[in-house]
Short mmCIF file of C-alpha atoms in Angstrom, two decimals:
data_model
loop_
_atom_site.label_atom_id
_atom_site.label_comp_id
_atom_site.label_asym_id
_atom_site.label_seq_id
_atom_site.Cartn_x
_atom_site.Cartn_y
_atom_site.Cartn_z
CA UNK Y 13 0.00 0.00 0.00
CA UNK Y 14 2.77 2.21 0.00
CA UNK Y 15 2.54 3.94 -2.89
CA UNK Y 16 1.42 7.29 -4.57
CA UNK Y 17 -2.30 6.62 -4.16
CA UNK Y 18 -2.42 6.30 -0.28
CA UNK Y 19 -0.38 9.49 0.18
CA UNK Y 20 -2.96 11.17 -1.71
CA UNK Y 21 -5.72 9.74 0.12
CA UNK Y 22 -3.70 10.84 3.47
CA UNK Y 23 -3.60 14.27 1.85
CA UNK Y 24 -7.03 14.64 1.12
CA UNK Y 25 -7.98 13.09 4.51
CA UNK Y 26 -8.64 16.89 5.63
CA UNK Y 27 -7.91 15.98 9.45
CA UNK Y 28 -11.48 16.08 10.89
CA UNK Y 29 -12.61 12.66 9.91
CA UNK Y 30 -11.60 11.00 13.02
CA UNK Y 31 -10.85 10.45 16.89
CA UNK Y 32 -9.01 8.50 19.74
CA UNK Y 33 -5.80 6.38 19.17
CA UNK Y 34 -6.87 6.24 15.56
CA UNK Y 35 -3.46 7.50 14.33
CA UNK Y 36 -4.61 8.52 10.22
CA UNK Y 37 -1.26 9.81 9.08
CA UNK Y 38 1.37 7.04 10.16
CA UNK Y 39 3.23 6.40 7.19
CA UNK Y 40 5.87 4.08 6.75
CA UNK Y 41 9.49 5.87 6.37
CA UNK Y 42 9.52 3.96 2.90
CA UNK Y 43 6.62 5.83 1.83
CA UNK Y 44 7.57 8.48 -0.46
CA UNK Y 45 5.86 11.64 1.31
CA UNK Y 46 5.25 15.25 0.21
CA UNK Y 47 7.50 17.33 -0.09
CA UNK Y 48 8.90 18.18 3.36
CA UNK Y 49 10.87 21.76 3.04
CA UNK Y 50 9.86 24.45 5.36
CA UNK Y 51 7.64 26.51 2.37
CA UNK Y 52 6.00 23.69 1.67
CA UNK Y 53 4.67 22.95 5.18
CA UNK Y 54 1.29 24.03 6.45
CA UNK Y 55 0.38 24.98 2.59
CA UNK Y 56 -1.49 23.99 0.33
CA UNK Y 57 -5.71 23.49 0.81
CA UNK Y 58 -5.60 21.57 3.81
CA UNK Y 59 -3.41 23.76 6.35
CA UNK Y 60 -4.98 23.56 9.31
CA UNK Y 61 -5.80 27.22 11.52
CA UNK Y 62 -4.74 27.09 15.20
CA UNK Y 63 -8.24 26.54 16.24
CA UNK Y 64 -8.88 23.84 14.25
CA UNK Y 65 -5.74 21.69 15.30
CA UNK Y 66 -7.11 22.10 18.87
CA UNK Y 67 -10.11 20.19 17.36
CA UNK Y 68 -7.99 17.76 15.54
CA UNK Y 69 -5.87 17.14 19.02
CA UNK Y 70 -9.00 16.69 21.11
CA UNK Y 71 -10.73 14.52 19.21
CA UNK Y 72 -7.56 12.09 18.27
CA UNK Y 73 -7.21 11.85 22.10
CA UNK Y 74 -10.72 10.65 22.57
CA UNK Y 75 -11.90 7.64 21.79
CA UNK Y 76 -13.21 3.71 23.28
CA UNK Y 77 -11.07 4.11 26.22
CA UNK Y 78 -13.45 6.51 27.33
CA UNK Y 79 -15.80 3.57 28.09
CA UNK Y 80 -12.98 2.45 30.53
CA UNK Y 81 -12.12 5.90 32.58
CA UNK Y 82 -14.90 5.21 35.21
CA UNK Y 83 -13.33 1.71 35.92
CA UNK Y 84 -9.90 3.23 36.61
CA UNK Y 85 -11.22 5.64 38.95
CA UNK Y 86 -12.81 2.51 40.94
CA UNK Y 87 -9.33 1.51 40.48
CA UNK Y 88 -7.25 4.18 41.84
CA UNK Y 89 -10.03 5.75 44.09
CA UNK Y 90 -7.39 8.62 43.95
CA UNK Y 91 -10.82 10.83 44.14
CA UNK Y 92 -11.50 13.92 46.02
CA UNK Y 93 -15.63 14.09 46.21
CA UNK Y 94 -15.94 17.27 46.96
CA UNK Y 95 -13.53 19.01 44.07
CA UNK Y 96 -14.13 16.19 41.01
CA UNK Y 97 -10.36 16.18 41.53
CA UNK Y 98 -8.59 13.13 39.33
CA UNK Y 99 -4.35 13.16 40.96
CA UNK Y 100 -2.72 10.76 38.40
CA UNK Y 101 -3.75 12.86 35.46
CA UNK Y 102 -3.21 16.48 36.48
CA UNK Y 103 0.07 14.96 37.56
CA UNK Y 104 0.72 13.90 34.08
CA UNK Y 105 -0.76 16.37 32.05
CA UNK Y 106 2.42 18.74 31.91
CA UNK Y 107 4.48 15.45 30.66
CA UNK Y 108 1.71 14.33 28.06
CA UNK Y 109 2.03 17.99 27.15
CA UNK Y 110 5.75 18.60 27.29
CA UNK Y 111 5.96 14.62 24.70
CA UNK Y 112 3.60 16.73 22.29
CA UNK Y 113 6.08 19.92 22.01
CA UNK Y 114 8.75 17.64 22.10
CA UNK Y 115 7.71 15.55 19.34
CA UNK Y 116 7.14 19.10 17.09
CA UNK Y 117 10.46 19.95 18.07
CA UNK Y 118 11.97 17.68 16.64
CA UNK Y 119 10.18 17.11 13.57
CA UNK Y 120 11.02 20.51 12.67
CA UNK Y 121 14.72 20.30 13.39
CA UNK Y 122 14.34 16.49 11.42
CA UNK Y 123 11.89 18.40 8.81
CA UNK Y 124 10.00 14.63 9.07
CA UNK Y 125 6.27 14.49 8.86
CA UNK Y 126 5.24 11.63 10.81
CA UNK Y 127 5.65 9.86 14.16
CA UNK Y 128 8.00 7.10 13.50
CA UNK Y 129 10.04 9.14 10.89
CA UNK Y 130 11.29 11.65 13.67
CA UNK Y 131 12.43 8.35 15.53
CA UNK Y 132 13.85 7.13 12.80
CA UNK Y 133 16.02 10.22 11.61
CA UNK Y 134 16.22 11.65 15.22
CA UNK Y 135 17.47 8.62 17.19
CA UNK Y 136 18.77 6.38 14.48
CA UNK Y 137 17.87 2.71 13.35
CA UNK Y 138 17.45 0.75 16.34
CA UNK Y 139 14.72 3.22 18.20
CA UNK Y 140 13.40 3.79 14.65
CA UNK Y 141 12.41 -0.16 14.43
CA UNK Y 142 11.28 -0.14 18.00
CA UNK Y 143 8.77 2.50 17.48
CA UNK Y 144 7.50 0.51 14.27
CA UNK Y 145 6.88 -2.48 15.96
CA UNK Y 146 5.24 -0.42 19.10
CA UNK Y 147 3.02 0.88 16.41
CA UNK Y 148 2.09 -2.09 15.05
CA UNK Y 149 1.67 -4.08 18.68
CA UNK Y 150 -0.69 -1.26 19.96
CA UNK Y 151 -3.10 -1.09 16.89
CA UNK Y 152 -3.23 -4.39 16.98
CA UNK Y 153 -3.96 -4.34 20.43
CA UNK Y 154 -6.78 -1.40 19.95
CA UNK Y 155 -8.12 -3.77 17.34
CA UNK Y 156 -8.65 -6.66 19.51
CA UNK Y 157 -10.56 -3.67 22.20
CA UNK Y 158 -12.56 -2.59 19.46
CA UNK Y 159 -13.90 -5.63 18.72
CA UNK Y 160 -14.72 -6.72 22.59
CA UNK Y 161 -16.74 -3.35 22.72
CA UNK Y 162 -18.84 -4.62 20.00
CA UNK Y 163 -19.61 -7.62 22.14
CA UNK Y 164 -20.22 -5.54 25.35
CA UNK Y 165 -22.70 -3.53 23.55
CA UNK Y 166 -24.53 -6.38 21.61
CA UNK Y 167 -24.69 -7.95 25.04
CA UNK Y 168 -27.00 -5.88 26.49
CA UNK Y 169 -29.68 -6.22 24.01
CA UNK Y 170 -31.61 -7.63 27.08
CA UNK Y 171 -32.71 -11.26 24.66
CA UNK Y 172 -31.53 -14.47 25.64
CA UNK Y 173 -31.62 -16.16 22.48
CA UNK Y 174 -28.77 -17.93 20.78
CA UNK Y 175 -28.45 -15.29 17.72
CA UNK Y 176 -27.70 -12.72 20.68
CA UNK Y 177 -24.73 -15.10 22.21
CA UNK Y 178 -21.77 -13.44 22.27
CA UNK Y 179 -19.38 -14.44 20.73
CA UNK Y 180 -22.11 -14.90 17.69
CA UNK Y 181 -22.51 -11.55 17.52
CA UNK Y 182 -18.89 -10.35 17.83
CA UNK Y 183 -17.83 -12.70 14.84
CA UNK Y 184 -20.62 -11.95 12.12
CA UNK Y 185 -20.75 -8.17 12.87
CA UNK Y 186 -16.79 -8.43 12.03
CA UNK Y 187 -17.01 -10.78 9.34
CA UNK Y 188 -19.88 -9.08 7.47
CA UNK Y 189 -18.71 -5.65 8.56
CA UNK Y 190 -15.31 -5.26 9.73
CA UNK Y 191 -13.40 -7.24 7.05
CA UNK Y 192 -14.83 -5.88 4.17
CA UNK Y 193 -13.81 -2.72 4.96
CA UNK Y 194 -10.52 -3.68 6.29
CA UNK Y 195 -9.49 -4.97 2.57
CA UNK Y 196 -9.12 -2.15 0.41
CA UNK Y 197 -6.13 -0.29 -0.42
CA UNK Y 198 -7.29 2.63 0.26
CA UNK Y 199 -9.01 4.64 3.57
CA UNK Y 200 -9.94 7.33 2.14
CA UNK Y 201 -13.99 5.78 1.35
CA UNK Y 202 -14.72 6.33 5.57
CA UNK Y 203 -13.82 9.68 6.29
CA UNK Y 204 -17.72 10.80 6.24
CA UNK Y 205 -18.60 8.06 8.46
CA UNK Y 206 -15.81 8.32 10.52
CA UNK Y 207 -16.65 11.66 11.61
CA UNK Y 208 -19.91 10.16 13.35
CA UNK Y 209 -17.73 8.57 15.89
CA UNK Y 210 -16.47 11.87 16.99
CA UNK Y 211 -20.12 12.83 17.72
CA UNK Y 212 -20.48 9.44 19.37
CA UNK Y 213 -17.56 10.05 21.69
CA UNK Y 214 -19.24 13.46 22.96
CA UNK Y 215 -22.46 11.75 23.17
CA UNK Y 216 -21.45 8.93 25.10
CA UNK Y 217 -19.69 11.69 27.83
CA UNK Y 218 -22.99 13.87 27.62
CA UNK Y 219 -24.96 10.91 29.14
CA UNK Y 220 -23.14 9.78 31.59
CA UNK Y 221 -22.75 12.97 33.27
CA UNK Y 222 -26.32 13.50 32.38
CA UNK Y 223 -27.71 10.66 34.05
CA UNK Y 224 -25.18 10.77 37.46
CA UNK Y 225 -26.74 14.84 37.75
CA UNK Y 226 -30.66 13.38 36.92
CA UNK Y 227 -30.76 9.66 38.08
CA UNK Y 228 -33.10 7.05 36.77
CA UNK Y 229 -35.40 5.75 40.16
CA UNK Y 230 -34.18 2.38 39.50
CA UNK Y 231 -30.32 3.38 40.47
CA UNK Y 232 -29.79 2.21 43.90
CA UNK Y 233 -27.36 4.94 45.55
CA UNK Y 234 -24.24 3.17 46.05
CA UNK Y 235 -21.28 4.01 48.86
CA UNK Y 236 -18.19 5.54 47.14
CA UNK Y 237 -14.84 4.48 48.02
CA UNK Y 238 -12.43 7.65 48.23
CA UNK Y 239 -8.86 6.25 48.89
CA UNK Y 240 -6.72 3.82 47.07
CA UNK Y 241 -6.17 0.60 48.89
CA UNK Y 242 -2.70 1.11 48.69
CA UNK Y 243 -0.26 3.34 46.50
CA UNK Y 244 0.34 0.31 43.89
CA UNK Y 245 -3.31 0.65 43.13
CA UNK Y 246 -3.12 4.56 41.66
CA UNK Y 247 -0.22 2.93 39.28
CA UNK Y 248 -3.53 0.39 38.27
CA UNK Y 249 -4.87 2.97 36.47
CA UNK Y 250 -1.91 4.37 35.00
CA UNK Y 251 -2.59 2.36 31.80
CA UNK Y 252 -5.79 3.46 30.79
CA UNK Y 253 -4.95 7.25 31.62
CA UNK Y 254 -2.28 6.45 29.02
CA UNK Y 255 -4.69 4.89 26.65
CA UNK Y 256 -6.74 7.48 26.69
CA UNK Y 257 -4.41 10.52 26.68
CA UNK Y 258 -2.68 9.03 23.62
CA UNK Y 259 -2.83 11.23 20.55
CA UNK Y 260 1.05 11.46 20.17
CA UNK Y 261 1.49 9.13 17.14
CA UNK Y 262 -0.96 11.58 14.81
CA UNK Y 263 0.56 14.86 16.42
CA UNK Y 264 3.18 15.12 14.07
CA UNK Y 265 1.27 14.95 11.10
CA UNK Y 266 -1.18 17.21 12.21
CA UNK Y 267 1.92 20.10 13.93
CA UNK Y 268 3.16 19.55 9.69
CA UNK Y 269 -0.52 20.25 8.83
CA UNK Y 270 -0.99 24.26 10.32
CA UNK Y 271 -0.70 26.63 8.30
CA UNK Y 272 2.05 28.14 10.50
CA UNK Y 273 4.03 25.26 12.41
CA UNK Y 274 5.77 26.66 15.05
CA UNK Y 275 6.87 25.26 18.31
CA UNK Y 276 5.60 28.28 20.54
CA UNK Y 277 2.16 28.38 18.80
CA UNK Y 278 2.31 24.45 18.74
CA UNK Y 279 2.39 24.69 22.69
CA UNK Y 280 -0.48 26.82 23.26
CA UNK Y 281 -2.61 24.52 20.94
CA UNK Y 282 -1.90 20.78 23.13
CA UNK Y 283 -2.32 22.38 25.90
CA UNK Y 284 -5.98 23.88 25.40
CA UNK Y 285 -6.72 20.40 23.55
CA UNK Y 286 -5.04 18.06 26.67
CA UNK Y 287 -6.98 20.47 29.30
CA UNK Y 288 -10.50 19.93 27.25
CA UNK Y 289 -9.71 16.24 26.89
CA UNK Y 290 -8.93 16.56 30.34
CA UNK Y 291 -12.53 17.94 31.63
CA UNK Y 292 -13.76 15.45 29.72
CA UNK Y 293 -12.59 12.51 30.90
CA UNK Y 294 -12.66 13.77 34.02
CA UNK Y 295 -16.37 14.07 33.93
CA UNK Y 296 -16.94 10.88 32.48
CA UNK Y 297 -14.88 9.31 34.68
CA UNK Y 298 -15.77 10.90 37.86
CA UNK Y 299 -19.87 10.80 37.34
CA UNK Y 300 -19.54 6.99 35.75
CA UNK Y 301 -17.39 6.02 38.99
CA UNK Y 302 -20.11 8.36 41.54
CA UNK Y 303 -23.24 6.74 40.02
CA UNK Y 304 -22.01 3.01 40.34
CA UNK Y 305 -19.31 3.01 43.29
CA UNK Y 306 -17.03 0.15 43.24
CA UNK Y 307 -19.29 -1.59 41.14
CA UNK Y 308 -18.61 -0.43 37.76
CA UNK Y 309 -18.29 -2.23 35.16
CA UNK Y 310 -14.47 -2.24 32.83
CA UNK Y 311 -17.18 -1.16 30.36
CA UNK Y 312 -19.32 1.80 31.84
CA UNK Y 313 -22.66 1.45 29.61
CA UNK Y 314 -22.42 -2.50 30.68
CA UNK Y 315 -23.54 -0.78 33.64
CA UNK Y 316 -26.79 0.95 33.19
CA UNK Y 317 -30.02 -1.37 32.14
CA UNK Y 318 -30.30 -2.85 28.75
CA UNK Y 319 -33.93 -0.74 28.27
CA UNK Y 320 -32.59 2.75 28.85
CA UNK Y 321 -32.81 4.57 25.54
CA UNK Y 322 -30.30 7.22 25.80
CA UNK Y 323 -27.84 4.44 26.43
CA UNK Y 324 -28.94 2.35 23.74
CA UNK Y 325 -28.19 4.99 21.31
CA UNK Y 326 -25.04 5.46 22.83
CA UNK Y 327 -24.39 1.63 22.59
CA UNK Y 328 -25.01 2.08 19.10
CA UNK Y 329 -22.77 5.28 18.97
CA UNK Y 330 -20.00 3.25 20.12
CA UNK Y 331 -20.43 0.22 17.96
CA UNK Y 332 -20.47 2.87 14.88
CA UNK Y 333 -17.33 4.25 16.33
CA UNK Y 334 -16.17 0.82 16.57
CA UNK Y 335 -16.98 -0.23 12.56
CA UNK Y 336 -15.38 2.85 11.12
CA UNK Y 337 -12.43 2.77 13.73
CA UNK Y 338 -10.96 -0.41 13.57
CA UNK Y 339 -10.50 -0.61 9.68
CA UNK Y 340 -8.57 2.82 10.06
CA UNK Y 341 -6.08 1.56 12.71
CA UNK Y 342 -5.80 -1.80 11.16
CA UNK Y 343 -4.47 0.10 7.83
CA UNK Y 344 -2.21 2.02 10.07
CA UNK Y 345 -0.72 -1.46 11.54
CA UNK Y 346 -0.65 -2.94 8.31
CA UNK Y 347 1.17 0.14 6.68
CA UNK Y 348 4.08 0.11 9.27
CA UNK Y 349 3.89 -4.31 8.22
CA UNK Y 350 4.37 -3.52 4.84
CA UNK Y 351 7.26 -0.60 5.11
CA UNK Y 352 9.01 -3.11 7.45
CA UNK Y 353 8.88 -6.00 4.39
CA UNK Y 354 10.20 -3.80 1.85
CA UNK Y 355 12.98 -2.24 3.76
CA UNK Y 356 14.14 -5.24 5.12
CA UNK Y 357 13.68 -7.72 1.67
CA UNK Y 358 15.09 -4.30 -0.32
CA UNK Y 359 12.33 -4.65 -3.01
CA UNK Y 360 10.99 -1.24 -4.09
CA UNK Y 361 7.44 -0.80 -4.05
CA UNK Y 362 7.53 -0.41 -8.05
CA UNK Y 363 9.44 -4.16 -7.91
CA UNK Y 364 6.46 -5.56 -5.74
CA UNK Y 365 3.28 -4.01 -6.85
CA UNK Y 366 2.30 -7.40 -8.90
CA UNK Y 367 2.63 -9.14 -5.28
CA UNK Y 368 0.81 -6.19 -3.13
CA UNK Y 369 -2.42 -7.44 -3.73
CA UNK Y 370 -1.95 -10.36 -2.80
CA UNK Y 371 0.10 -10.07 0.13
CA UNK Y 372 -2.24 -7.26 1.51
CA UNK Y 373 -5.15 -9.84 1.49
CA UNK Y 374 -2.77 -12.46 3.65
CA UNK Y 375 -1.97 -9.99 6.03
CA UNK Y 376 -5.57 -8.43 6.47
CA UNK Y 377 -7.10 -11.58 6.74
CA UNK Y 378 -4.15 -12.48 9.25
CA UNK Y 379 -4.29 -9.53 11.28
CA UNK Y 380 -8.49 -10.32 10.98
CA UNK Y 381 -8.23 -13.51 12.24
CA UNK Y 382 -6.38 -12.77 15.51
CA UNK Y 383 -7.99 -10.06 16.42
CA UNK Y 384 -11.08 -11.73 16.53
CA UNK Y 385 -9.67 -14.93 17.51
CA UNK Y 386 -8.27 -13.32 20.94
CA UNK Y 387 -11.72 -10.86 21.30
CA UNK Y 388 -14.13 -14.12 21.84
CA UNK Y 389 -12.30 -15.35 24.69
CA UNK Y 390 -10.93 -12.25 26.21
CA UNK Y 391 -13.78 -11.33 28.55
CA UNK Y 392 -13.40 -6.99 28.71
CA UNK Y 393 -11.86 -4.37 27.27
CA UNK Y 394 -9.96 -3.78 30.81
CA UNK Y 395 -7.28 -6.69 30.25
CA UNK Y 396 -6.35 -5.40 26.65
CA UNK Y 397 -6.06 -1.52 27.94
CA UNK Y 398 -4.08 -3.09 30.67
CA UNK Y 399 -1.06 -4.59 28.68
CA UNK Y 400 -1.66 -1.95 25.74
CA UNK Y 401 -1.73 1.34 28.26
CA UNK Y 402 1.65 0.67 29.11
CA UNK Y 403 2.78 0.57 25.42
CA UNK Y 404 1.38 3.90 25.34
CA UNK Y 405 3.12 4.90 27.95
CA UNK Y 406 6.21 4.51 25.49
CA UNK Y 407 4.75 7.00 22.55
CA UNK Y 408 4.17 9.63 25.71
CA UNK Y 409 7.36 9.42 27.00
CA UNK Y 410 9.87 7.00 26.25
CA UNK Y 411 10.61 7.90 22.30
CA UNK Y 412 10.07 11.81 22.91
CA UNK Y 413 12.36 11.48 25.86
CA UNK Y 414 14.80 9.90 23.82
CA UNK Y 415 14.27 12.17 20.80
CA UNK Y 416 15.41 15.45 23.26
CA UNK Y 417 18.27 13.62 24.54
CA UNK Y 418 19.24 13.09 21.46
CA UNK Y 419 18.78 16.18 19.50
CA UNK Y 420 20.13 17.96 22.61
CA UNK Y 421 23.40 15.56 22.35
CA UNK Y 422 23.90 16.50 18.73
CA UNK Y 423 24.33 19.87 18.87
CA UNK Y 424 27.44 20.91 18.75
CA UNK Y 425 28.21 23.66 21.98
CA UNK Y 426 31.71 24.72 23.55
CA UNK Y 427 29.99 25.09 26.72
CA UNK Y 428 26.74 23.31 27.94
CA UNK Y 429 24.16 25.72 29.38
CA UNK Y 430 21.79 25.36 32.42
CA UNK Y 431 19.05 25.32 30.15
CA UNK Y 432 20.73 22.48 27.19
CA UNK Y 433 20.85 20.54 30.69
CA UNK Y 434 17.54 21.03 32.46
CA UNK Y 435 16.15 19.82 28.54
CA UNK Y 436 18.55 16.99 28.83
CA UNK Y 437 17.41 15.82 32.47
CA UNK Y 438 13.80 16.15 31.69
CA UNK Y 439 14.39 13.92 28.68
CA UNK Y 440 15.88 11.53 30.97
CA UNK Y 441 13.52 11.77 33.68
CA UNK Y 442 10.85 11.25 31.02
CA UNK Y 443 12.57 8.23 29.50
CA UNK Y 444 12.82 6.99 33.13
CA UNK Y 445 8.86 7.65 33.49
CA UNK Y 446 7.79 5.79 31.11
CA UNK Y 447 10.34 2.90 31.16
CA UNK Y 448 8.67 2.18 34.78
CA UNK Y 449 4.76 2.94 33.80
CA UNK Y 450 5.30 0.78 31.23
CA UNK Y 451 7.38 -2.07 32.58
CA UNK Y 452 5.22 -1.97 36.00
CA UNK Y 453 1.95 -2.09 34.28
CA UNK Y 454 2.75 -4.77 31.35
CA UNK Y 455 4.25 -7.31 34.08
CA UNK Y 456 1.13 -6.55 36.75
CA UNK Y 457 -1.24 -7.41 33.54
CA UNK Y 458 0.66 -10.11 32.74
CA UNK Y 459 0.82 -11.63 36.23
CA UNK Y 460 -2.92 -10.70 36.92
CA UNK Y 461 -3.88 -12.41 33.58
CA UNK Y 462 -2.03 -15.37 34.53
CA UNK Y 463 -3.15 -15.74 37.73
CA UNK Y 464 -6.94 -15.17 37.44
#
């Protein structure tokens, strides 16, 4: 798929198609991209004002893993009634911040357009294979969420019958639905219905903060825990903060995509997007985790009752969000797949276009197959954000870490000022960070998965 086509389908994508982890732009570095001089940045018909990469940002940060945000708070308990206060990601919000302007940073001083190119030319071959592989692990990952939502939602349907089992319904939603949109070579086909997940997203946070302000009769009021059980368990729930707070692997796209892409004005933009996606995860979050207590579910609409309408329609929000999603992040996976093939076999994509065709179908239907395999007997979406939070953890601040230390350690100074060495300790402290979120929450997963 790497070829002229898909880059102009990326550049016609227009940015506001889509939301959450669904990274658009990632591009394989043997993709031959735009032109990437500084005139040639932010123009052309799709530069993108100021205002409208604060959209972009806020809606690529929100997505499924809202569903989960509720759950983590039961989690960490880290909860202040009174304020609505949320510790672990105020705490973090300066470093999820700091990734994003480092990330820009360096993709100017790399004049690279997309996520795993400023690895690559910033940090050199090793970390440049790393991050393509973390790419392709955590849309897999997503993929395999995505379709456990489906069967969350189809769950509550409230019938019995054996059409409405499960795992039934998970497997001929995806094979009727999912995998014929997964095939074709190009994306470009879903960016009108992609753009109803965004609403979806919204939606879903409207009602639950709706219905924790007016509740149905039928909610029983529940006690609310307000402390952790222990300091381990605010670490817990450091995996789906990361999920959610994700949007670093389409920031670089959309930083080439303003009209003027500077650092400074870059700043002011992620942070006015991360404090919105903030409020509104904190809201979700905090009125999901008030209305049920400690007994919410790792899915919060699995929560409410099967006949409530406004959650119905959000249910059906979410599988939308679900259908258009996961054929967008499965292209992304199988994009980084294919630029990995023909680096590594050194056949230029003009030498294997006869064979594309049929190697894309083997590795859709592979990548199809697993997924779905691994979503029928993976019970929630909570064990998947578990192991794949922490690999987020790694696009928020291992591989920006590393990019500062590294871009710092290349330029050439007689003298090393305060400043060149606060930037260089806070890319090692971030490096540090995320090393330990992630290697702390992929082995608790791991050993609560095996041990359940």
């Amino acid at each position: 798929q790497a070829t002229g086509s898909i880059n102009s389908d990326y550049r016609d994508w227009e940015w506001s198609a889509d939301a959450g982890e669904r990274a658009r732009l990632l591009q394989s570095p043997s993709v031959e991209t735009v032109p990437k001089s500084s005139e040639s940045q932010g123009s052309g018909l799709g530069a993108t004002s100021a205002l409208g990469a604060v959209f972009i940002v806020v809606n690529a940060a929100l997505g499924a893993g809202l569903l989960n945000f509720p759950a983590a708070f039961n989690t960490c308990r880290c909860l202040t009634v009174c304020s609505g206060s949320f510790f672990p990601p105020q705490c973090m919000l300066i470093f999820i911040i700091g990734g994003l302007v480092i990330l820009a940073y360096c993709s100017q001083a790399s004049n690279e357009r997309t996520y795993q190119e400023v690895v690559w030319a910033v940090c050199g071959k090793v970390p440049g294979v790393l991050c393509e592989v973390a790419i392709a692990v955590y849309t897999f990952g997503t993929c395999i969420a995505f379709l456990i939502i489906i069967g969350d939602q189809e769950d509550k349907t409230g019938s019995s019958r054996w059409y409405t089992d499960r795992k039934f319904t998970i497997s001929i939603t995806a094979f009727l639905l999912i995998l014929p949109l997964s095939i074709p070579k190009e994306i470009g086909f879903q960016k009108y219905a992609s753009s109803l997940s965004v609403i979806g997203t919204w939606y879903v946070t409207a009602v639950i903060i709706i219905k924790y302000i007016w509740p149905d009769k039928e909610l029983v009021p529940v006690e609310i825990p307000t402390s952790p059980s222990s300091w381990m368990a605010v670490f817990n729930a450091m995996p789906t903060i990361c999920f959610g707070f994700q949007c670093h692997v389409s920031s670089v796209p959309v930083f080439n995509s303003m009209k003027q892409p500077e650092v400074k004005t870059w700043g002011a933009v992620v942070t006015a997007a991360m404090v919105i996606a903030l409020f509104v995860y904190t809201g979700t979050g905090v009125c999901g985790f008030l209305t049920f207590g400690a007994s919410v579910e790792q899915d919060v609409l699995l929560s409410y009752p099967s006949n409530d309408i406004p959650v119905a329609l959000a249910r059906a929000f979410i599988i939308l969000c679900v259908l258009t999603s996961y054929p967008i992040l499965h292209f992304c996976g199988r994009a980084v797949l294919e630029g990995l093939w023909l680096r590594y076999t050194g056949v230029t994509v003009e030498e294997d276009v006869v064979r594309e065709r049929r190697r894309r179908l083997l590795q859709t239907v592979s990548w199809f197959l697993l997924t779905l395999l691994l979503a029928l007997f993976i019970p929630d979406i909570g064990k998947v954000i578990s192991v794949i939070g922490g690999l987020a953890a790694c696009f928020i601040f291992v591989f920006p870490g590393l990019c500062l230390i590294q871009a710092k350690l290349s330029e050439i100074q007689e003298t090393r000022a305060l400043s060149w060495w606060a930037q260089v300790s806070y890319g090692v402290f971030m490096v540090t960070l995320g090393a330990f979120i992630f290697g702390q929450t992929t082995a608790n997963a791991i050993f609560v998965d095996l041990t359940a």
